Short mmCIF file of C-alpha atoms and ligand atoms in Angstrom, two decimals:
data_model
loop_
_atom_site.label_atom_id
_atom_site.label_comp_id
_atom_site.label_asym_id
_atom_site.label_seq_id
_atom_site.Cartn_x
_atom_site.Cartn_y
_atom_site.Cartn_z
CA MET M 118 -25.86 -2.56 -49.22
CA ILE M 119 -29.46 -3.29 -48.28
CA SER M 120 -30.77 -6.51 -49.94
CA ASN M 121 -34.10 -7.93 -50.99
CA THR M 122 -35.37 -11.29 -49.72
CA THR M 123 -36.12 -12.83 -53.07
CA THR M 124 -34.17 -13.04 -56.31
CA PRO M 125 -35.48 -11.12 -59.40
CA ARG M 126 -37.23 -14.41 -60.44
CA GLY M 127 -38.99 -14.60 -57.09
CA GLU M 128 -36.96 -17.49 -55.61
CA LEU M 129 -36.04 -17.69 -51.95
CA LYS M 130 -32.70 -16.08 -51.15
CA THR M 131 -30.31 -18.37 -49.22
CA HIS M 132 -26.96 -17.47 -47.58
CA THR M 133 -24.18 -19.71 -46.35
CA VAL M 134 -24.06 -17.78 -43.09
CA LEU M 135 -27.12 -15.83 -41.86
CA ILE M 136 -26.68 -13.64 -38.80
CA VAL M 137 -29.70 -12.25 -36.88
CA GLY M 138 -28.92 -8.95 -35.22
CA GLY M 139 -26.41 -6.22 -36.07
CA GLY M 140 -25.55 -5.16 -32.56
CA ALA M 141 -22.23 -5.70 -30.75
CA ALA M 142 -22.46 -9.46 -31.29
CA GLY M 143 -23.77 -9.64 -34.84
CA ILE M 144 -21.27 -7.19 -36.37
CA SER M 145 -18.32 -8.57 -34.36
CA VAL M 146 -19.04 -12.18 -35.35
CA ALA M 147 -19.48 -11.23 -39.03
CA ALA M 148 -16.04 -9.58 -38.95
CA SER M 149 -14.44 -12.57 -37.23
CA ILE M 150 -15.97 -15.05 -39.73
CA HIS M 151 -14.90 -12.95 -42.72
CA LYS M 152 -11.41 -12.60 -41.37
CA ARG M 153 -11.05 -16.43 -41.35
CA ASP M 154 -12.70 -17.10 -44.72
CA ARG M 155 -13.04 -14.15 -47.12
CA ASN M 156 -15.08 -16.18 -49.62
CA LEU M 157 -17.97 -17.03 -47.37
CA ASP M 158 -21.36 -15.54 -48.32
CA ILE M 159 -22.61 -13.73 -45.14
CA ALA M 160 -25.86 -11.88 -44.56
CA ILE M 161 -27.09 -9.89 -41.51
CA ILE M 162 -30.74 -9.21 -40.67
CA GLU M 163 -31.04 -6.01 -38.62
CA PRO M 164 -33.98 -3.62 -38.65
CA ALA M 165 -32.41 -0.65 -36.74
CA THR M 166 -31.02 2.43 -38.40
CA ARG M 167 -28.60 3.16 -35.55
CA HIS M 168 -26.00 1.07 -33.74
CA HIS M 169 -25.26 1.91 -30.10
CA TYR M 170 -22.20 1.51 -27.92
CA GLN M 171 -24.34 0.86 -24.83
CA PRO M 172 -21.42 0.61 -22.32
CA GLY M 173 -21.00 4.33 -22.99
CA TRP M 174 -24.48 5.16 -21.68
CA THR M 175 -23.26 4.90 -18.07
CA MET M 176 -20.63 7.52 -18.84
CA VAL M 177 -23.24 9.80 -20.48
CA GLY M 178 -25.37 9.49 -17.33
CA GLY M 179 -22.30 10.50 -15.29
CA GLY M 180 -21.49 13.49 -17.49
CA VAL M 181 -18.25 11.94 -18.75
CA PHE M 182 -19.15 11.17 -22.43
CA ARG M 183 -21.26 13.21 -24.82
CA PRO M 184 -24.22 11.16 -26.10
CA GLU M 185 -23.04 11.43 -29.74
CA VAL M 186 -19.97 9.25 -29.09
CA THR M 187 -22.17 6.26 -28.16
CA SER M 188 -24.05 5.92 -31.46
CA LYS M 189 -23.43 5.62 -35.18
CA ALA M 190 -25.62 5.07 -38.26
CA MET M 191 -26.03 1.34 -38.77
CA SER M 192 -24.86 1.78 -42.37
CA GLU M 193 -21.52 3.02 -41.03
CA VAL M 194 -20.83 -0.14 -39.00
CA MET M 195 -22.39 -2.65 -41.35
CA PRO M 196 -19.50 -4.44 -43.10
CA SER M 197 -19.29 -3.98 -46.83
CA PHE M 198 -18.87 -7.73 -47.36
CA VAL M 199 -22.31 -8.68 -45.95
CA SER M 200 -25.76 -8.54 -47.49
CA TRP M 201 -27.88 -6.47 -45.11
CA TYR M 202 -31.63 -7.07 -44.78
CA GLN M 203 -33.14 -4.14 -42.92
CA LYS M 204 -35.93 -6.22 -41.43
CA GLY M 205 -36.78 -7.95 -38.18
CA VAL M 206 -36.92 -11.72 -37.66
CA THR M 207 -40.26 -13.02 -36.39
CA ALA M 208 -39.52 -16.80 -36.34
CA VAL M 209 -36.87 -19.37 -36.97
CA ASN M 210 -37.96 -22.48 -38.91
CA GLN M 211 -34.96 -24.58 -37.98
CA ASP M 212 -36.28 -27.80 -39.54
CA ILE M 213 -36.29 -26.24 -43.04
CA HIS M 214 -33.28 -23.90 -42.42
CA GLN M 215 -35.17 -20.68 -42.92
CA VAL M 216 -36.03 -17.57 -40.92
CA GLU M 217 -39.22 -15.53 -41.31
CA LEU M 218 -39.19 -11.78 -41.51
CA ASP M 219 -41.66 -9.13 -40.38
CA ASP M 220 -42.75 -8.46 -43.99
CA GLY M 221 -43.85 -12.09 -44.38
CA SER M 222 -40.86 -13.14 -46.52
CA SER M 223 -38.28 -15.81 -45.63
CA ILE M 224 -34.50 -16.29 -46.05
CA GLY M 225 -32.66 -19.63 -46.11
CA TYR M 226 -29.33 -20.50 -44.50
CA GLU M 227 -26.71 -23.18 -44.24
CA ALA M 228 -25.54 -21.93 -40.86
CA LEU M 229 -27.44 -19.52 -38.61
CA VAL M 230 -25.99 -17.20 -35.92
CA LEU M 231 -28.54 -15.79 -33.46
CA ALA M 232 -27.47 -12.47 -31.95
CA PRO M 233 -30.63 -10.42 -31.39
CA GLY M 234 -29.67 -9.25 -27.90
CA LEU M 235 -32.36 -9.13 -25.18
CA GLU M 236 -35.64 -7.39 -24.61
CA LEU M 237 -36.04 -4.67 -21.95
CA ASN M 238 -39.38 -5.46 -20.39
CA TRP M 239 -40.41 -1.92 -19.47
CA GLY M 240 -44.00 -3.11 -19.07
CA GLY M 241 -42.87 -5.48 -16.28
CA ILE M 242 -42.96 -2.47 -13.90
CA GLU M 243 -46.40 -0.80 -13.78
CA GLY M 244 -46.35 2.81 -14.91
CA LEU M 245 -42.60 2.93 -15.57
CA GLU M 246 -42.65 3.35 -19.34
CA THR M 247 -45.02 6.34 -19.28
CA ALA M 248 -43.18 7.89 -16.35
CA LEU M 249 -39.74 7.83 -18.04
CA GLY M 250 -38.21 11.15 -19.00
CA SER M 251 -40.07 13.47 -16.64
CA ASN M 252 -40.64 14.00 -12.90
CA GLY M 253 -37.14 12.77 -12.20
CA VAL M 254 -37.76 9.22 -13.56
CA THR M 255 -34.87 8.05 -15.72
CA SER M 256 -32.88 5.05 -16.89
CA ASN M 257 -29.46 4.73 -18.46
CA TYR M 258 -30.83 1.51 -20.06
CA ARG M 259 -33.19 3.54 -22.29
CA GLU M 260 -31.77 4.71 -25.63
CA GLY M 261 -31.26 8.47 -25.44
CA MET M 262 -32.15 8.89 -21.76
CA ALA M 263 -28.76 8.92 -20.08
CA SER M 264 -28.56 12.68 -20.78
CA TYR M 265 -31.69 13.10 -18.68
CA THR M 266 -29.96 11.17 -15.87
CA TRP M 267 -27.06 13.61 -16.01
CA ASP M 268 -29.48 16.60 -15.94
CA MET M 269 -31.23 15.21 -12.93
CA VAL M 270 -27.93 14.52 -11.08
CA GLN M 271 -26.73 18.11 -11.61
CA ASN M 272 -30.02 19.65 -10.52
CA LEU M 273 -30.75 17.51 -7.46
CA LYS M 274 -29.65 19.37 -4.28
CA ARG M 275 -31.82 17.74 -1.60
CA GLY M 276 -34.47 15.01 -1.16
CA ARG M 277 -34.41 11.31 -2.05
CA ALA M 278 -32.75 9.48 -4.94
CA LEU M 279 -33.69 5.86 -5.60
CA PHE M 280 -31.64 3.44 -7.72
CA THR M 281 -33.13 0.05 -8.53
CA GLN M 282 -31.91 -3.32 -9.85
CA PRO M 283 -34.31 -5.96 -11.19
CA PRO M 284 -33.99 -9.77 -10.84
CA MET M 285 -31.09 -11.38 -12.77
CA PRO M 286 -30.21 -11.99 -15.48
CA ILE M 287 -29.75 -8.50 -16.92
CA LYS M 288 -27.17 -7.01 -19.27
CA CYS M 289 -24.20 -5.50 -17.45
CA ALA M 290 -25.33 -6.47 -13.97
CA GLY M 291 -23.20 -3.70 -12.44
CA ALA M 292 -24.78 -0.90 -14.50
CA PRO M 293 -27.63 -0.10 -12.03
CA GLN M 294 -24.98 0.49 -9.31
CA LYS M 295 -22.61 2.33 -11.65
CA ALA M 296 -25.27 5.05 -12.11
CA MET M 297 -25.65 5.29 -8.33
CA TYR M 298 -21.93 5.59 -7.55
CA LEU M 299 -21.22 8.20 -10.23
CA SER M 300 -24.23 10.22 -9.12
CA SER M 301 -23.22 10.04 -5.45
CA ASP M 302 -19.67 11.01 -6.28
CA TYR M 303 -20.95 14.11 -8.08
CA TRP M 304 -23.18 15.02 -5.11
CA LEU M 305 -20.31 14.46 -2.69
CA ARG M 306 -17.95 16.67 -4.71
CA HIS M 307 -20.62 19.41 -4.89
CA GLY M 308 -21.34 19.33 -1.14
CA VAL M 309 -24.99 18.17 -1.36
CA LEU M 310 -24.68 14.47 -0.53
CA ASN M 311 -25.49 15.09 3.16
CA ASP M 312 -28.81 16.60 2.14
CA LEU M 313 -29.74 13.58 0.05
CA ASP M 314 -31.19 10.20 1.05
CA VAL M 315 -29.70 7.80 -1.54
CA GLN M 316 -31.29 4.36 -1.55
CA PHE M 317 -30.40 1.23 -3.51
CA HIS M 318 -33.24 -1.26 -4.00
CA ASN M 319 -31.98 -4.58 -5.33
CA ALA M 320 -34.25 -7.50 -6.18
CA GLY M 321 -31.28 -9.78 -5.44
CA ALA M 322 -29.70 -10.69 -2.12
CA VAL M 323 -26.09 -9.57 -2.75
CA LEU M 324 -24.31 -6.43 -3.98
CA PHE M 325 -22.43 -8.32 -6.74
CA GLY M 326 -22.59 -11.95 -7.78
CA VAL M 327 -18.79 -12.55 -7.51
CA PRO M 328 -17.74 -12.09 -3.82
CA ASP M 329 -14.17 -10.93 -4.61
CA TYR M 330 -15.43 -7.54 -5.76
CA VAL M 331 -17.91 -6.95 -2.93
CA PRO M 332 -15.50 -5.41 -0.31
CA ALA M 333 -14.44 -2.65 -2.71
CA LEU M 334 -18.07 -1.88 -3.51
CA GLU M 335 -19.06 -1.92 0.17
CA ALA M 336 -16.40 0.67 0.93
CA TYR M 337 -18.08 3.02 -1.54
CA ILE M 338 -21.57 2.28 -0.17
CA GLU M 339 -20.20 3.36 3.24
CA LYS M 340 -18.40 6.40 1.85
CA TYR M 341 -21.54 7.68 0.14
CA GLY M 342 -23.87 6.64 3.03
CA ILE M 343 -26.18 4.69 0.73
CA ASP M 344 -29.12 2.83 2.30
CA VAL M 345 -29.03 -0.65 0.69
CA ASN M 346 -32.22 -2.72 0.50
CA PHE M 347 -31.87 -6.31 -0.70
CA GLN M 348 -34.77 -8.37 -2.06
CA SER M 349 -36.63 -5.18 -2.68
CA THR M 350 -38.11 -5.19 -6.17
CA LEU M 351 -39.54 -2.15 -7.92
CA VAL M 352 -43.10 -3.11 -9.07
CA ALA M 353 -44.82 0.23 -9.83
CA VAL M 354 -44.06 3.89 -10.50
CA ASN M 355 -46.29 6.96 -10.40
CA GLY M 356 -44.34 9.77 -12.09
CA PRO M 357 -46.56 12.78 -11.28
CA ALA M 358 -46.95 11.70 -7.66
CA ARG M 359 -43.23 10.85 -7.48
CA THR M 360 -43.84 7.56 -5.70
CA ALA M 361 -42.39 4.07 -6.27
CA VAL M 362 -43.76 0.76 -4.91
CA PHE M 363 -41.36 -1.95 -3.79
CA ARG M 364 -42.16 -5.59 -3.04
CA SER M 365 -39.91 -7.22 -0.49
CA ASN M 366 -39.70 -10.82 0.76
CA ASP M 367 -38.94 -11.82 4.33
CA GLY M 368 -37.29 -15.13 3.45
CA ASP M 369 -40.36 -17.26 4.70
CA GLY M 370 -42.19 -16.66 1.43
CA ASN M 371 -44.13 -13.67 2.83
CA SER M 372 -44.07 -10.57 0.68
CA GLN M 373 -45.12 -7.02 1.43
CA GLU M 374 -45.35 -3.82 -0.58
CA ARG M 375 -44.36 -0.35 0.49
CA GLU M 376 -44.57 3.03 -1.21
CA VAL M 377 -41.52 5.29 -1.18
CA GLU M 378 -41.49 8.96 -2.27
CA PHE M 379 -38.66 10.14 -4.49
CA ASP M 380 -37.16 13.22 -6.12
CA MET M 381 -35.13 11.13 -8.59
CA LEU M 382 -35.62 7.52 -9.64
CA HIS M 383 -33.07 5.61 -11.79
CA ALA M 384 -34.92 2.46 -12.74
CA VAL M 385 -33.76 -0.71 -14.56
CA PRO M 386 -36.42 -2.97 -16.08
CA PRO M 387 -36.50 -6.79 -15.93
CA GLN M 388 -35.06 -8.39 -19.01
CA ARG M 389 -35.77 -11.44 -21.18
CA ALA M 390 -34.91 -12.96 -24.54
CA PRO M 391 -36.82 -11.69 -27.61
CA ARG M 392 -40.16 -13.42 -28.07
CA PHE M 393 -39.13 -15.34 -31.27
CA ILE M 394 -36.48 -17.09 -29.17
CA ARG M 395 -38.18 -17.26 -25.76
CA GLU M 396 -41.34 -18.91 -27.14
CA SER M 397 -39.55 -21.31 -29.52
CA ALA M 398 -37.94 -24.76 -29.49
CA LEU M 399 -34.58 -22.94 -29.42
CA ALA M 400 -35.02 -21.73 -25.81
CA ASN M 401 -33.90 -23.35 -22.57
CA GLU M 402 -36.17 -23.52 -19.46
CA GLY M 403 -35.54 -19.88 -18.65
CA GLY M 404 -36.42 -18.76 -22.17
CA TRP M 405 -32.86 -17.98 -23.29
CA LEU M 406 -31.05 -19.47 -26.30
CA ASP M 407 -29.99 -23.02 -25.37
CA LEU M 408 -26.31 -23.11 -26.28
CA GLU M 409 -23.41 -25.38 -25.31
CA ASP M 410 -21.36 -23.39 -22.76
CA ASP M 411 -18.01 -23.87 -24.54
CA THR M 412 -18.67 -24.17 -28.29
CA LEU M 413 -21.65 -21.77 -28.37
CA ARG M 414 -23.40 -24.15 -30.73
CA HIS M 415 -27.08 -24.84 -30.15
CA LYS M 416 -27.62 -27.95 -27.97
CA THR M 417 -30.18 -29.49 -30.34
CA TYR M 418 -29.63 -27.88 -33.77
CA PRO M 419 -25.99 -28.24 -34.84
CA ASP M 420 -26.20 -25.65 -37.70
CA ILE M 421 -27.26 -22.92 -35.25
CA PHE M 422 -24.85 -20.88 -33.14
CA GLY M 423 -25.44 -17.91 -30.88
CA LEU M 424 -23.72 -15.23 -28.82
CA GLY M 425 -24.33 -12.03 -26.98
CA ASP M 426 -27.13 -11.14 -24.57
CA VAL M 427 -29.62 -13.68 -25.95
CA SER M 428 -27.40 -16.58 -24.85
CA GLY M 429 -28.52 -18.95 -22.08
CA THR M 430 -24.92 -19.55 -21.04
CA GLY M 431 -24.08 -18.56 -17.48
CA ASN M 432 -21.73 -15.68 -18.26
CA ALA M 433 -22.19 -11.99 -17.50
CA LYS M 434 -24.16 -10.43 -20.39
CA THR M 435 -21.67 -7.81 -21.54
CA ALA M 436 -19.96 -6.51 -24.71
CA ALA M 437 -16.77 -7.76 -23.11
CA ALA M 438 -18.22 -11.28 -23.27
CA VAL M 439 -19.03 -10.73 -26.96
CA ARG M 440 -15.39 -9.76 -27.58
CA LYS M 441 -14.35 -13.29 -26.51
CA GLN M 442 -17.37 -15.13 -27.92
CA ALA M 443 -17.15 -13.84 -31.49
CA PRO M 444 -13.84 -15.62 -32.41
CA VAL M 445 -15.13 -18.83 -30.80
CA VAL M 446 -18.32 -18.80 -32.88
CA ALA M 447 -16.37 -17.87 -36.03
CA GLU M 448 -13.93 -20.80 -35.68
CA ASN M 449 -16.54 -23.33 -34.67
CA LEU M 450 -19.04 -22.28 -37.35
CA ILE M 451 -16.43 -22.57 -40.11
CA ALA M 452 -15.34 -25.94 -38.73
CA SER M 453 -18.96 -27.08 -38.76
CA LEU M 454 -19.42 -25.97 -42.40
CA ARG M 455 -16.30 -28.03 -43.28
CA ASN M 456 -17.48 -31.05 -41.23
CA GLN M 457 -14.54 -30.74 -38.89
CA PRO M 458 -14.58 -31.12 -35.07
CA LEU M 459 -15.28 -27.93 -33.10
CA ARG M 460 -12.05 -26.95 -31.35
CA ALA M 461 -12.62 -23.44 -30.02
CA ALA M 462 -13.91 -22.96 -26.48
CA TYR M 463 -15.40 -20.00 -24.63
CA LEU M 464 -14.65 -20.09 -20.89
CA GLY M 465 -17.42 -17.72 -19.88
CA TYR M 466 -15.40 -14.47 -19.73
CA GLY M 467 -17.37 -11.29 -19.04
CA SER M 468 -16.34 -7.97 -17.57
CA CYS M 469 -18.06 -5.26 -15.65
CA PRO M 470 -16.19 -2.00 -15.14
CA LEU M 471 -17.82 -0.69 -11.97
CA THR M 472 -17.50 3.14 -12.08
CA VAL M 473 -17.33 3.76 -8.31
CA GLU M 474 -16.24 7.40 -8.68
CA ASN M 475 -15.28 9.74 -11.51
CA GLY M 476 -11.70 8.67 -12.08
CA LYS M 477 -11.72 5.15 -10.56
CA ILE M 478 -13.13 1.78 -11.52
CA VAL M 479 -13.36 -1.69 -9.98
CA LEU M 480 -12.75 -3.82 -13.06
CA ALA M 481 -14.59 -7.05 -12.47
CA GLU M 482 -13.47 -9.76 -14.93
CA PHE M 483 -14.65 -13.29 -14.47
CA GLY M 484 -15.77 -16.48 -16.22
CA TYR M 485 -18.15 -19.36 -15.56
CA GLY M 486 -18.71 -20.09 -11.88
CA GLY M 487 -17.30 -16.66 -10.88
CA VAL M 488 -13.67 -17.71 -11.60
CA LEU M 489 -11.60 -14.54 -11.88
CA GLN M 490 -10.13 -13.99 -15.36
CA PRO M 491 -8.12 -10.76 -15.14
CA SER M 492 -6.73 -9.44 -18.40
CA PHE M 493 -3.75 -7.77 -16.70
CA PRO M 494 -1.25 -8.80 -14.01
CA ARG M 495 -1.93 -7.28 -10.59
CA TRP M 496 0.93 -4.81 -10.82
CA ILE M 497 -0.80 -3.23 -13.80
CA ASN M 498 -4.38 -3.44 -12.43
CA ASP M 499 -5.80 -5.15 -9.37
CA GLY M 500 -9.41 -5.80 -10.38
CA THR M 501 -10.64 -6.22 -6.84
CA LYS M 502 -9.70 -2.61 -6.01
CA ALA M 503 -10.81 0.73 -7.39
CA THR M 504 -8.04 1.94 -9.75
CA ARG M 505 -7.24 4.86 -12.03
CA ALA M 506 -5.76 2.44 -14.61
CA ALA M 507 -9.13 0.78 -15.11
CA TRP M 508 -10.83 4.16 -15.44
CA TRP M 509 -8.34 5.19 -18.10
CA LEU M 510 -9.10 1.93 -19.94
CA LYS M 511 -12.87 2.50 -19.92
CA ALA M 512 -12.86 6.27 -20.50
CA LYS M 513 -10.04 6.56 -23.02
CA GLN M 514 -9.43 3.21 -24.70
CA LEU M 515 -12.53 0.98 -24.82
CA PRO M 516 -14.78 3.11 -27.08
CA ALA M 517 -12.09 3.16 -29.84
CA LEU M 518 -11.35 -0.50 -29.23
CA TYR M 519 -15.03 -1.19 -29.75
CA TRP M 520 -15.63 0.83 -32.91
CA HIS M 521 -12.30 0.24 -34.63
CA GLY M 522 -11.23 -3.09 -33.11
CA MET M 523 -13.99 -5.43 -32.10
CA LEU M 524 -16.47 -4.47 -34.82
CA LYS M 525 -13.72 -4.82 -37.46
CA GLY M 526 -12.50 -8.28 -36.42
CA HIS M 527 -9.34 -7.15 -34.57
CA GLU M 528 -9.45 -9.74 -31.76
CA TRP M 529 -7.52 -7.97 -28.98
CA LEU M 530 -6.84 -10.38 -26.03
CA ALA M 531 -9.54 -12.68 -27.41
CA SER M 532 -7.85 -15.83 -28.73
CA PRO M 533 -10.19 -18.75 -28.15
CA ALA M 534 -9.22 -21.49 -25.70
CA VAL M 535 -8.72 -24.91 -27.32
CA ARG M 536 -11.04 -27.78 -26.40
CA SER M 537 -9.30 -31.03 -25.55
CA PRO M 538 -9.81 -33.89 -28.11
CA LYS M 539 -12.07 -35.85 -25.73
CA ASP M 540 -14.63 -33.02 -25.45
C1 FAD W 115 -26.53 0.96 -19.42
C2 FAD W 115 -25.67 -0.15 -19.98
C3 FAD W 115 -24.37 -0.25 -19.57
C4 FAD W 115 -23.57 -1.30 -20.05
N1 FAD W 115 -22.25 -1.32 -19.68
C5 FAD W 115 -21.45 -2.27 -20.18
C6 FAD W 115 -20.04 -2.26 -19.86
O1 FAD W 115 -19.56 -1.39 -19.16
N2 FAD W 115 -19.25 -3.23 -20.42
C7 FAD W 115 -19.77 -4.18 -21.25
O2 FAD W 115 -19.00 -5.01 -21.76
N3 FAD W 115 -21.09 -4.24 -21.56
C8 FAD W 115 -21.94 -3.26 -21.05
N4 FAD W 115 -23.28 -3.26 -21.39
C9 FAD W 115 -23.87 -4.46 -22.08
C10 FAD W 115 -23.61 -4.47 -23.56
O3 FAD W 115 -24.07 -3.29 -24.19
C11 FAD W 115 -24.34 -5.69 -24.18
O4 FAD W 115 -23.95 -6.83 -23.47
C12 FAD W 115 -24.02 -5.86 -25.66
O5 FAD W 115 -24.52 -4.77 -26.40
C13 FAD W 115 -24.62 -7.17 -26.17
O6 FAD W 115 -24.55 -7.28 -27.57
P1 FAD W 115 -25.72 -7.95 -28.44
O7 FAD W 115 -25.28 -7.82 -29.83
O8 FAD W 115 -26.04 -9.29 -27.87
O9 FAD W 115 -26.97 -7.04 -28.16
P2 FAD W 115 -27.22 -5.55 -28.73
O10 FAD W 115 -25.93 -4.82 -28.82
O11 FAD W 115 -28.30 -4.99 -27.86
O12 FAD W 115 -27.74 -5.75 -30.21
C14 FAD W 115 -28.81 -6.54 -30.56
C15 FAD W 115 -29.23 -6.17 -32.00
O13 FAD W 115 -30.23 -7.13 -32.48
C16 FAD W 115 -31.22 -6.39 -33.15
N5 FAD W 115 -32.45 -7.18 -33.09
C17 FAD W 115 -33.29 -7.34 -32.05
N6 FAD W 115 -34.37 -8.10 -32.37
C18 FAD W 115 -34.14 -8.46 -33.67
C19 FAD W 115 -34.91 -9.22 -34.56
N7 FAD W 115 -36.07 -9.79 -34.23
N8 FAD W 115 -34.45 -9.40 -35.86
C20 FAD W 115 -33.27 -8.83 -36.22
N9 FAD W 115 -32.49 -8.09 -35.39
C21 FAD W 115 -32.95 -7.89 -34.14
C22 FAD W 115 -31.31 -5.07 -32.44
O14 FAD W 115 -31.88 -4.05 -33.27
C23 FAD W 115 -29.87 -4.80 -32.10
O15 FAD W 115 -29.20 -4.01 -33.08
C24 FAD W 115 -24.10 -2.23 -20.93
C25 FAD W 115 -25.44 -2.16 -21.36
C26 FAD W 115 -26.21 -1.08 -20.91
C27 FAD W 115 -27.63 -1.00 -21.36
#
């Protein structure tokens, strides 16, 4: 039910637990908190009318999922036990335990959970936002645009296809490549790959941040004949002229720009925390929410917790990370409300199912410092190799697990680690 920010007598509304954001993280953590204490008063502030299963957008772009399966009305996923404010937060006033909303009103809290995700900075690449959706310029990161990617892939028979990756951190760091591999696989199967010049332009210096997964990816780069350009950052796009400008660095601090013509461009924008976090006392040096790595409690304000893409913790920004974070925040937040020590620990788990071809996935699963954290023994799935088992998991199991498991507080393979008493 949608709520008002003041009581009938005009007093400030206050909730025991106030959650900002009703995405993967906000809904999951509400469910995990409620599962542990059914009497807690919980509210969610979320302006959007639709909730998206973003991991499905890669599959839409590859022609595997229909777009409808990746989105539901927000009212369908919003738990019945929360008060829902359909507004946006513009500021957190942590010293007086209140958040400000975009209609000028405020709401108070005893404990605050920040889960507003991240901001896609489309304006960070000149001309990109206006170019999107025509002249072959697309992005699976844009709501509703993965279908256009799939149209482009099916219609491209010759010419040049560019795939770009911005500087880290971004959500699902493998997703720019996933689009490229699925597209190349389609072109290979339809006998047109030899007539296409496929280029990958990566602002970073490596194919993937965890070395164990790189050999499997390199094998696909070779198979598809992809021209890989490291430290090559997309800085401008001209849709009608079908040209993209890349800035590259030579390692001695010298940079140069070059223009490349394209027939298709799959672009991914640079990413940052929402402004009300990035420009506040809650942010770390990089502008992300300044959380303790293990407890997910704010480093300075003990009644504030956070999870999901906004977090400044060093994990991969994925829904898979949220699956493990939500129970940790739920346990520690309840302990904090009861003045008990925080015992639950998040070890940095994140997962990136790299769709290297239609039917096979390299299932990267790792925690802080790139330590591998596979969910399955090797005989079921070897994450460093492309496997059919991992494809089956992503294509057949994970969407249902998301909608009916994670968002409902069923914590599959997500029991929190326990902190040792000295921590
Ligand atoms: C193309 C693509 C492919 C991906 N592939 C995978 C994958 O294969 N596996 C995987 O695990 N993850 C994947 N991800 C990443 C995954 O979708 C995110 O990590 C996950 O959604 C993060 O959850 P979140 O709740 O932090 O952010 P979101 O799910 O983005 O939700 C944030 C919510 O906060 C709300 N909000 C924003 N600002 C405010 C405000 N000021 N006030 C109130 N509410 C606000 C928004 O409306 C939104 O509903 C992919 C993402 C993309 C784009």
